[in-house]
Amino acid sequence: MNLSRKLRHRSPQTTRAGAARAATGVALVLIIAAIFTGAVRADRPYAPSRDYHLQNVRVSLRFDLDQRKVIGEVTHTLSPLRDGLTHLDFDSADLTVSSARVNGKDAKFDLRDNKLRVNLAQPAKAGEKFEVNIAYEGKPTSGLYFILPDKDDPNRPKEIWTQGEAEDTHHYIPIYDYPNDRTTSEMILTVPGDWLTVSNGKLLSVQDAAGGMKTWTWRESLPVSTYLISFVAGEFKEKKDNWHNLPIAYYVPRGMEDTIDPTFSHTKQMLDFFSERFGVPYPWEQYAQTAVDDFVASGMENVSATTLAARDMVRADLATEKNEAADGLLSHELTHQWFGDLVTCKDWTNTWLNEGFATFGANLWEEHEYGVDASAYRYWRDQNNWMPSKELFPIPIVTRDINDSVEYVGNVYDKGGWVLNMLRKQLGDDAFFRALKHYLEANRLQNVVTADLVKAIEESSGTNVDPFFDQWIFGAGAPRFSVKSSYDAVTKKVSLSVKQTQKVEGHVGLFRVPVDVAITTAAGQKIFPVEVSKADETFSFAVDGPPLMVLFDKGNKILRSLDFQKSPEEWIRQLQSAQDVPDRADAAVALGNIKDNDSVTAALGEAARRDRFWGVRNEALRALGRLNSPGARKQVFTALFNEQPWVRQVAVEQMGRFQNDEETVKRLQAIYKDDKAYSVRGQALQSLAQDKGAGTMGLLEQALSTSSPDDVLRHSALRAMGMLGDSAAVPSLLEWSSPGKPSALRGVAIGALGRVDLKNHDITARLVSYLNESSFDIRYASIFALGRRGDPSAIEPLEALLKSGQLSISIPHAVEGLIEQLKMQNPSHKDSPAVDEKTADMPGVGASNNQVVVDRLDRLERQMTEMNDRLRKIEASLTGGRSD
Ligand SMILES: [Zn+2]
C-alpha cells in the first residue's frame, strides 16, 4: 500500500517514462492479484532497524458492521534492544487511538505519518520488559475487509477477513509491521453468536458475551512475523477432520458446502507428503483452510490458517471438468507453512525464499500426485511465459531495487521455482532434500536471507553453490541457446555448434550450465553430458551411425530458450519418439510453424489424438490452430473425441480461428448442444463468436437464458457477446451488468461492455457508475472495461477514484496506467502529456493511437489466458474475453 501511495503522488509529467512500465505492469498487477497468493507490494527493501523485540501481541476486536468499523484493544509485550529508549513506535494507519498505557499507567502518545509513538516515563534499559496497551478504533482501507449483504445481494453471507502481507496488518492493529521480528499472538474476537471464526494456532475457548454475541479466543504459541497474523469471521460452514491427532478444518461461505470435498480432499495426503519430503513434520497446532468471498488474491499462507478465494473452490457438479482440482493453490499455500511461515524472509528483497519455494512445492506435489509429465509440462509452460518477458529478464531474483518493480514479482515466483528445480537436478534428490531439511531446522522460527540457504546447502552436502547462486539468483536472465548440429559420415561424429545469444549487459552474463545432449541412432539413444560456458563453442560426439534425433538439454533441465535448426522429419521424429514431455512439446511448437506440409499436419493430428500426455495433445492442437489450413482443421476435428474436457476445450478453442468455414460453425453448434462438459460447451460459444457466423447472436441470447452449474453457459455467452462485438448485444449486456445480478456474471458483462458500441457514451456512463460499488471484483472489471473503451469521459471519474484512496491491493497501479493510456489516446484532453521522442518508440505509449492500446489489452488478456486454469477462470470474470 505504501508503494501505491507513492505512485499516486507522482505528477503526470514525471510518469511518462514510468507509464510504459505501469502499462505493461498492468498485466502483471492483474496476474499478481489474480493468481498469486499474498502478492508482495512493499516499498521497504531493507528491513528497518528495530528498537525492541515484540514477544507477544494480545488483540481483542469487536466490529460495527453498519459502519464497517473495527473497535480494538491490543497489548504488546516487548523488550527494548538497547539502553536509553525514550519512546516506542508502532506502525498504525486508518486508526484513531483513544488511550495508551505502559505497564498499567497512562502514557503520552501521538500519531503521525502512520506511526503511533508511545512515550516512556523514563529512558528504558535493554532487556527490560514492557506491557503496552492501546485502545483504538477505525475503518481500515486495507488489511481488514468487510463483505456484507446489500440491497442488490441481500442474502450474501456476512464475512470479515484480513490480509496482512505485505505490510497491511497495521491498518487494523497498531503493531510492528515488518517481517524481521517474530512474536506469539492471541486473537480475541467478539462476533454474533451464529458466526464462526478462524485464526492462528489453537482455539482456546468460545464464550457467551452480551447481546447474543460470542467471544472466541485463539492463541498462536510459536513466534511468527506479524504479516502472517490473520483472522476470518462470519457466516461460514465448516467441516472438521484430523491428521495424526492434529485438528484440520475446512471453511466455506454459507451456501458453498458442496465445494468442500472436491476442493480439499487431498489435504491429508499433502500434509503427509510435505512432512516427509521436507524432512520436518508440519510445525503448527492446526491446519485450517478458509475460503472467503472477494479475496484480494487466490490464497494467503497465514500461519496454520490459510485463507483462500471462494471463486477458486471446485464445485461438485463441475469437478470432473477440472484438471487437478484446486491442488495447485492448496499445495502452494501448504508449502508456505514451512517456507515463509516456519522460516520467513527477513525483508522483501528475499521474498523468493517464500514464493520460489511455494511455487517449487506446488510443482513437487504435482509431480507426486499427477506424475512427472505434469510437472515437467508446468515448468515448460512457466519457462515459455518467462523467457520472452523483457521486463523480467534483466532483473535478478534478489534485488534491492524493488520500489518501482511490480515486474519483479514474476521472478520470485516462476523463476524462483525454476531455479530451485535446477538446483535439485544438479545436486541430486538426496543432497538437495537433505539440504532443505537442514535449512529448515537450522533456521526454524527465524528470519532468513539468501545466504542462509547457501550456507545450509554447503553445510549439509559439502557443495559450494556460490557460483550457482551468483548466476541464477544474484545475476539476471537465462541462456538463449542457438544450436546447429551436423554429422560427418567419415569420422562418424556429430558436431554441435552452441551459441549463447542473450545480450550480455547489466546483470545478464554468459551462463555456465551442465547440459545433457541426447543422440539417437539406429542402435538407440546415448546421452552425453557437457558443460556449456562460452558465447560460442562446438562439441563433438562419437556415434555409431547417422543420428536420427539430437536433443540439446534433453528433458529441459535448464531454464532457457532454444533455437535449434531441424528438418521437418527431425521434428516429427522428436514429436513421436522423444521420452520427455518438454521435448515433444517443443517439437509440436516448431511444427506449428511449418506450413504446407502434409506429413507435418498428419503428425500433429496424430499427436493431438494419441500422445500419451494430455499437455502434448494440447500443444499439437495449438500448432494445428496456428497452421489453420483445411488439412489442419480436419485434424483438429478428429481430436474432438479426446476424453479429457481440458483437451477438447483447447480443440474447440482452436476452431475459433477457422473463420468463414461452414463446417466449423456447424460442428461448434453441435458441440454447444451435445458435449458432456459445460466448459467445452461454453468454449464453443466463444469460438462461434470469434467466427462471427450468422445466427450466433441468437444462440448467445438463448444460452443466456439457460441454467447450468455455476452459470458456466451464461458466463460464456456474455463473454462471447463481447467478442462478437455486435451492438445488438448491448441491452442484454447492460441488463446482466446491473446490480442485483450475480456478481461473477456482472463482472463478465461489464468486461464485454468494454468491447461493444464504443461510441456510445451511455455505456461509459454506466460503467463509471459501477466504480463506486463496494465490490472489489465489480470495480476491477469496470476499470478495465473503461480502459478498453478508450472514452476520455472516463478519465476524471477514474482519477477521482484514485484520489479517494478507496482502492485496495494492486489496483492503484493499474488505474494509473489506464489513465495514462486514456490521456494518450485522447491528446486533446487537457492533462494529456505531449508525445516526445523518448517515449515515441515505446509501443503504446508514444503513439496516440487507439489500436495500439487495444492491441496491448488484447496481448494482456492473452498472457493471462495462457497462465493456468485458475487464472483463466478469474480472468473470465474480469475481462471481456480473448480476441486471438
Ligand atoms: Zn505464495
mmCIF file of N, CA and C in Angstrom, residues 279-332:
data_model
loop_
_atom_site.group_PDB
_atom_site.id
_atom_site.type_symbol
_atom_site.label_atom_id
_atom_site.label_comp_id
_atom_site.label_asym_id
_atom_site.label_seq_id
_atom_site.Cartn_x
_atom_site.Cartn_y
_atom_site.Cartn_z
ATOM 1 N N GLY A 279 11.350 -33.235 5.339
ATOM 2 C CA GLY A 279 12.110 -33.797 6.449
ATOM 3 C C GLY A 279 11.790 -33.173 7.802
ATOM 4 N N VAL A 280 10.802 -32.286 7.830
ATOM 5 C CA VAL A 280 10.397 -31.618 9.068
ATOM 6 C C VAL A 280 8.886 -31.760 9.166
ATOM 7 N N PRO A 281 8.385 -32.344 10.269
ATOM 8 C CA PRO A 281 6.937 -32.523 10.374
ATOM 9 C C PRO A 281 6.212 -31.175 10.333
ATOM 10 N N TYR A 282 4.976 -31.194 9.862
ATOM 11 C CA TYR A 282 4.157 -29.976 9.835
ATOM 12 C C TYR A 282 4.230 -29.312 11.206
ATOM 13 N N PRO A 283 4.618 -28.032 11.283
ATOM 14 C CA PRO A 283 5.032 -27.468 12.574
ATOM 15 C C PRO A 283 3.971 -26.798 13.436
ATOM 16 N N TRP A 284 2.728 -26.653 12.960
ATOM 17 C CA TRP A 284 1.775 -25.814 13.700
ATOM 18 C C TRP A 284 0.719 -26.653 14.417
ATOM 19 N N GLU A 285 -0.124 -25.973 15.231
ATOM 20 C CA GLU A 285 -1.068 -26.699 16.096
ATOM 21 C C GLU A 285 -2.378 -27.061 15.415
ATOM 22 N N GLN A 286 -2.608 -26.560 14.216
ATOM 23 C CA GLN A 286 -3.807 -26.902 13.457
ATOM 24 C C GLN A 286 -3.490 -26.615 11.995
ATOM 25 N N TYR A 287 -4.349 -27.115 11.086
ATOM 26 C CA TYR A 287 -4.315 -26.557 9.744
ATOM 27 C C TYR A 287 -5.741 -26.290 9.289
ATOM 28 N N ALA A 288 -6.064 -25.004 9.196
ATOM 29 C CA ALA A 288 -7.394 -24.585 8.737
ATOM 30 C C ALA A 288 -7.250 -23.989 7.348
ATOM 31 N N GLN A 289 -8.196 -24.291 6.462
ATOM 32 C CA GLN A 289 -8.241 -23.638 5.152
ATOM 33 C C GLN A 289 -9.621 -23.011 5.018
ATOM 34 N N THR A 290 -9.650 -21.713 4.782
ATOM 35 C CA THR A 290 -10.914 -20.986 4.764
ATOM 36 C C THR A 290 -11.081 -20.246 3.446
ATOM 37 N N ALA A 291 -12.189 -20.514 2.769
ATOM 38 C CA ALA A 291 -12.495 -19.794 1.529
ATOM 39 C C ALA A 291 -13.359 -18.584 1.870
ATOM 40 N N VAL A 292 -12.984 -17.423 1.366
ATOM 41 C CA VAL A 292 -13.753 -16.200 1.615
ATOM 42 C C VAL A 292 -14.116 -15.551 0.282
ATOM 43 N N ASP A 293 -15.170 -14.744 0.309
ATOM 44 C CA ASP A 293 -15.600 -14.052 -0.913
ATOM 45 C C ASP A 293 -14.751 -12.815 -1.164
ATOM 46 N N ASP A 294 -14.607 -12.491 -2.437
ATOM 47 C CA ASP A 294 -13.914 -11.259 -2.863
ATOM 48 C C ASP A 294 -12.487 -11.157 -2.337
ATOM 49 N N PHE A 295 -11.827 -12.270 -2.149
ATOM 50 C CA PHE A 295 -10.468 -12.208 -1.600
ATOM 51 C C PHE A 295 -9.554 -11.468 -2.569
ATOM 52 N N VAL A 296 -8.564 -10.754 -2.016
ATOM 53 C CA VAL A 296 -7.702 -9.924 -2.858
ATOM 54 C C VAL A 296 -6.660 -10.738 -3.627
ATOM 55 N N ALA A 297 -6.504 -12.003 -3.291
ATOM 56 C CA ALA A 297 -5.567 -12.849 -4.021
ATOM 57 C C ALA A 297 -6.254 -14.197 -4.168
ATOM 58 N N SER A 298 -5.503 -15.208 -4.595
ATOM 59 C CA SER A 298 -6.106 -16.534 -4.609
ATOM 60 C C SER A 298 -5.949 -17.241 -3.280
ATOM 61 N N GLY A 299 -4.843 -16.940 -2.604
ATOM 62 C CA GLY A 299 -4.632 -17.588 -1.326
ATOM 63 C C GLY A 299 -3.567 -16.857 -0.533
ATOM 64 N N MET A 300 -3.608 -17.047 0.782
ATOM 65 C CA MET A 300 -2.603 -16.425 1.640
ATOM 66 C C MET A 300 -2.280 -17.364 2.777
ATOM 67 N N GLU A 301 -0.970 -17.576 2.947
ATOM 68 C CA GLU A 301 -0.476 -18.611 3.857
ATOM 69 C C GLU A 301 -0.432 -18.163 5.308
ATOM 70 N N ASN A 302 -1.509 -17.591 5.845
ATOM 71 C CA ASN A 302 -1.483 -17.191 7.242
ATOM 72 C C ASN A 302 -1.139 -18.403 8.115
ATOM 73 N N VAL A 303 -0.389 -18.161 9.171
ATOM 74 C CA VAL A 303 0.157 -19.274 9.946
ATOM 75 C C VAL A 303 -0.935 -20.207 10.441
ATOM 76 N N SER A 304 -0.849 -21.457 10.050
ATOM 77 C CA SER A 304 -1.758 -22.536 10.460
ATOM 78 C C SER A 304 -3.193 -22.318 10.002
ATOM 79 N N ALA A 305 -3.460 -21.243 9.257
ATOM 80 C CA ALA A 305 -4.831 -20.890 8.880
ATOM 81 C C ALA A 305 -4.843 -20.184 7.523
ATOM 82 N N THR A 306 -4.644 -20.956 6.467
ATOM 83 C CA THR A 306 -4.615 -20.385 5.121
ATOM 84 C C THR A 306 -5.972 -19.795 4.739
ATOM 85 N N THR A 307 -5.945 -18.625 4.098
ATOM 86 C CA THR A 307 -7.159 -18.026 3.556
ATOM 87 C C THR A 307 -7.148 -18.200 2.037
ATOM 88 N N LEU A 308 -8.303 -18.569 1.475
ATOM 89 C CA LEU A 308 -8.384 -18.840 0.040
ATOM 90 C C LEU A 308 -9.539 -18.055 -0.578
ATOM 91 N N ALA A 309 -9.487 -17.877 -1.891
ATOM 92 C CA ALA A 309 -10.584 -17.202 -2.589
ATOM 93 C C ALA A 309 -11.695 -18.198 -2.867
ATOM 94 N N ALA A 310 -12.919 -17.839 -2.489
ATOM 95 C CA ALA A 310 -14.059 -18.739 -2.714
ATOM 96 C C ALA A 310 -14.220 -19.031 -4.210
ATOM 97 N N ARG A 311 -13.873 -18.055 -5.073
ATOM 98 C CA ARG A 311 -14.049 -18.276 -6.512
ATOM 99 C C ARG A 311 -13.145 -19.396 -7.040
ATOM 100 N N ASP A 312 -12.140 -19.795 -6.278
ATOM 101 C CA ASP A 312 -11.247 -20.863 -6.716
ATOM 102 C C ASP A 312 -11.641 -22.238 -6.193
ATOM 103 N N MET A 313 -12.737 -22.312 -5.458
ATOM 104 C CA MET A 313 -13.181 -23.614 -4.960
ATOM 105 C C MET A 313 -13.759 -24.431 -6.119
ATOM 106 N N VAL A 314 -13.738 -25.759 -5.943
ATOM 107 C CA VAL A 314 -14.197 -26.649 -7.005
ATOM 108 C C VAL A 314 -15.616 -27.111 -6.696
ATOM 109 N N ARG A 315 -16.534 -26.856 -7.614
ATOM 110 C CA ARG A 315 -17.921 -27.293 -7.409
ATOM 111 C C ARG A 315 -18.071 -28.766 -7.726
ATOM 112 N N ALA A 316 -18.912 -29.446 -6.950
ATOM 113 C CA ALA A 316 -19.088 -30.888 -7.149
ATOM 114 C C ALA A 316 -19.549 -31.198 -8.567
ATOM 115 N N ASP A 317 -20.500 -30.391 -9.093
ATOM 116 C CA ASP A 317 -21.059 -30.740 -10.408
ATOM 117 C C ASP A 317 -20.138 -30.344 -11.565
ATOM 118 N N LEU A 318 -18.992 -29.720 -11.255
ATOM 119 C CA LEU A 318 -18.032 -29.411 -12.317
ATOM 120 C C LEU A 318 -16.677 -30.070 -12.056
ATOM 121 N N ALA A 319 -16.631 -30.891 -11.005
ATOM 122 C CA ALA A 319 -15.335 -31.438 -10.578
ATOM 123 C C ALA A 319 -14.653 -32.245 -11.677
ATOM 124 N N THR A 320 -15.444 -33.003 -12.456
ATOM 125 C CA THR A 320 -14.809 -33.850 -13.465
ATOM 126 C C THR A 320 -14.232 -33.026 -14.617
ATOM 127 N N GLU A 321 -14.624 -31.763 -14.693
ATOM 128 C CA GLU A 321 -14.120 -30.927 -15.787
ATOM 129 C C GLU A 321 -12.843 -30.200 -15.411
ATOM 130 N N LYS A 322 -12.453 -30.345 -14.152
ATOM 131 C CA LYS A 322 -11.345 -29.540 -13.667
ATOM 132 C C LYS A 322 -10.105 -30.408 -13.489
ATOM 133 N N ASN A 323 -9.085 -30.102 -14.242
ATOM 134 C CA ASN A 323 -7.843 -30.841 -14.155
ATOM 135 C C ASN A 323 -7.104 -30.487 -12.861
ATOM 136 N N GLU A 324 -6.782 -31.472 -12.066
ATOM 137 C CA GLU A 324 -6.013 -31.288 -10.823
ATOM 138 C C GLU A 324 -6.736 -30.440 -9.773
ATOM 139 N N ALA A 325 -8.059 -30.369 -9.854
ATOM 140 C CA ALA A 325 -8.877 -29.669 -8.856
ATOM 141 C C ALA A 325 -8.249 -28.330 -8.456
ATOM 142 N N ALA A 326 -8.179 -28.048 -7.131
ATOM 143 C CA ALA A 326 -7.541 -26.805 -6.682
ATOM 144 C C ALA A 326 -6.178 -27.129 -6.076
ATOM 145 N N ASP A 327 -5.614 -28.269 -6.463
ATOM 146 C CA ASP A 327 -4.376 -28.731 -5.827
ATOM 147 C C ASP A 327 -3.225 -27.741 -5.963
ATOM 148 N N GLY A 328 -3.147 -27.054 -7.087
ATOM 149 C CA GLY A 328 -2.039 -26.120 -7.303
ATOM 150 C C GLY A 328 -2.036 -25.023 -6.242
ATOM 151 N N LEU A 329 -3.201 -24.474 -6.000
ATOM 152 C CA LEU A 329 -3.346 -23.416 -4.996
ATOM 153 C C LEU A 329 -3.106 -23.955 -3.589
ATOM 154 N N LEU A 330 -3.751 -25.080 -3.278
ATOM 155 C CA LEU A 330 -3.646 -25.623 -1.923
ATOM 156 C C LEU A 330 -2.212 -26.039 -1.584
ATOM 157 N N SER A 331 -1.523 -26.645 -2.555
ATOM 158 C CA SER A 331 -0.164 -27.111 -2.265
ATOM 159 C C SER A 331 0.807 -25.935 -2.185
ATOM 160 N N HIS A 332 0.543 -24.873 -2.939
ATOM 161 C CA HIS A 332 1.358 -23.658 -2.830
ATOM 162 C C HIS A 332 1.277 -23.109 -1.399
#
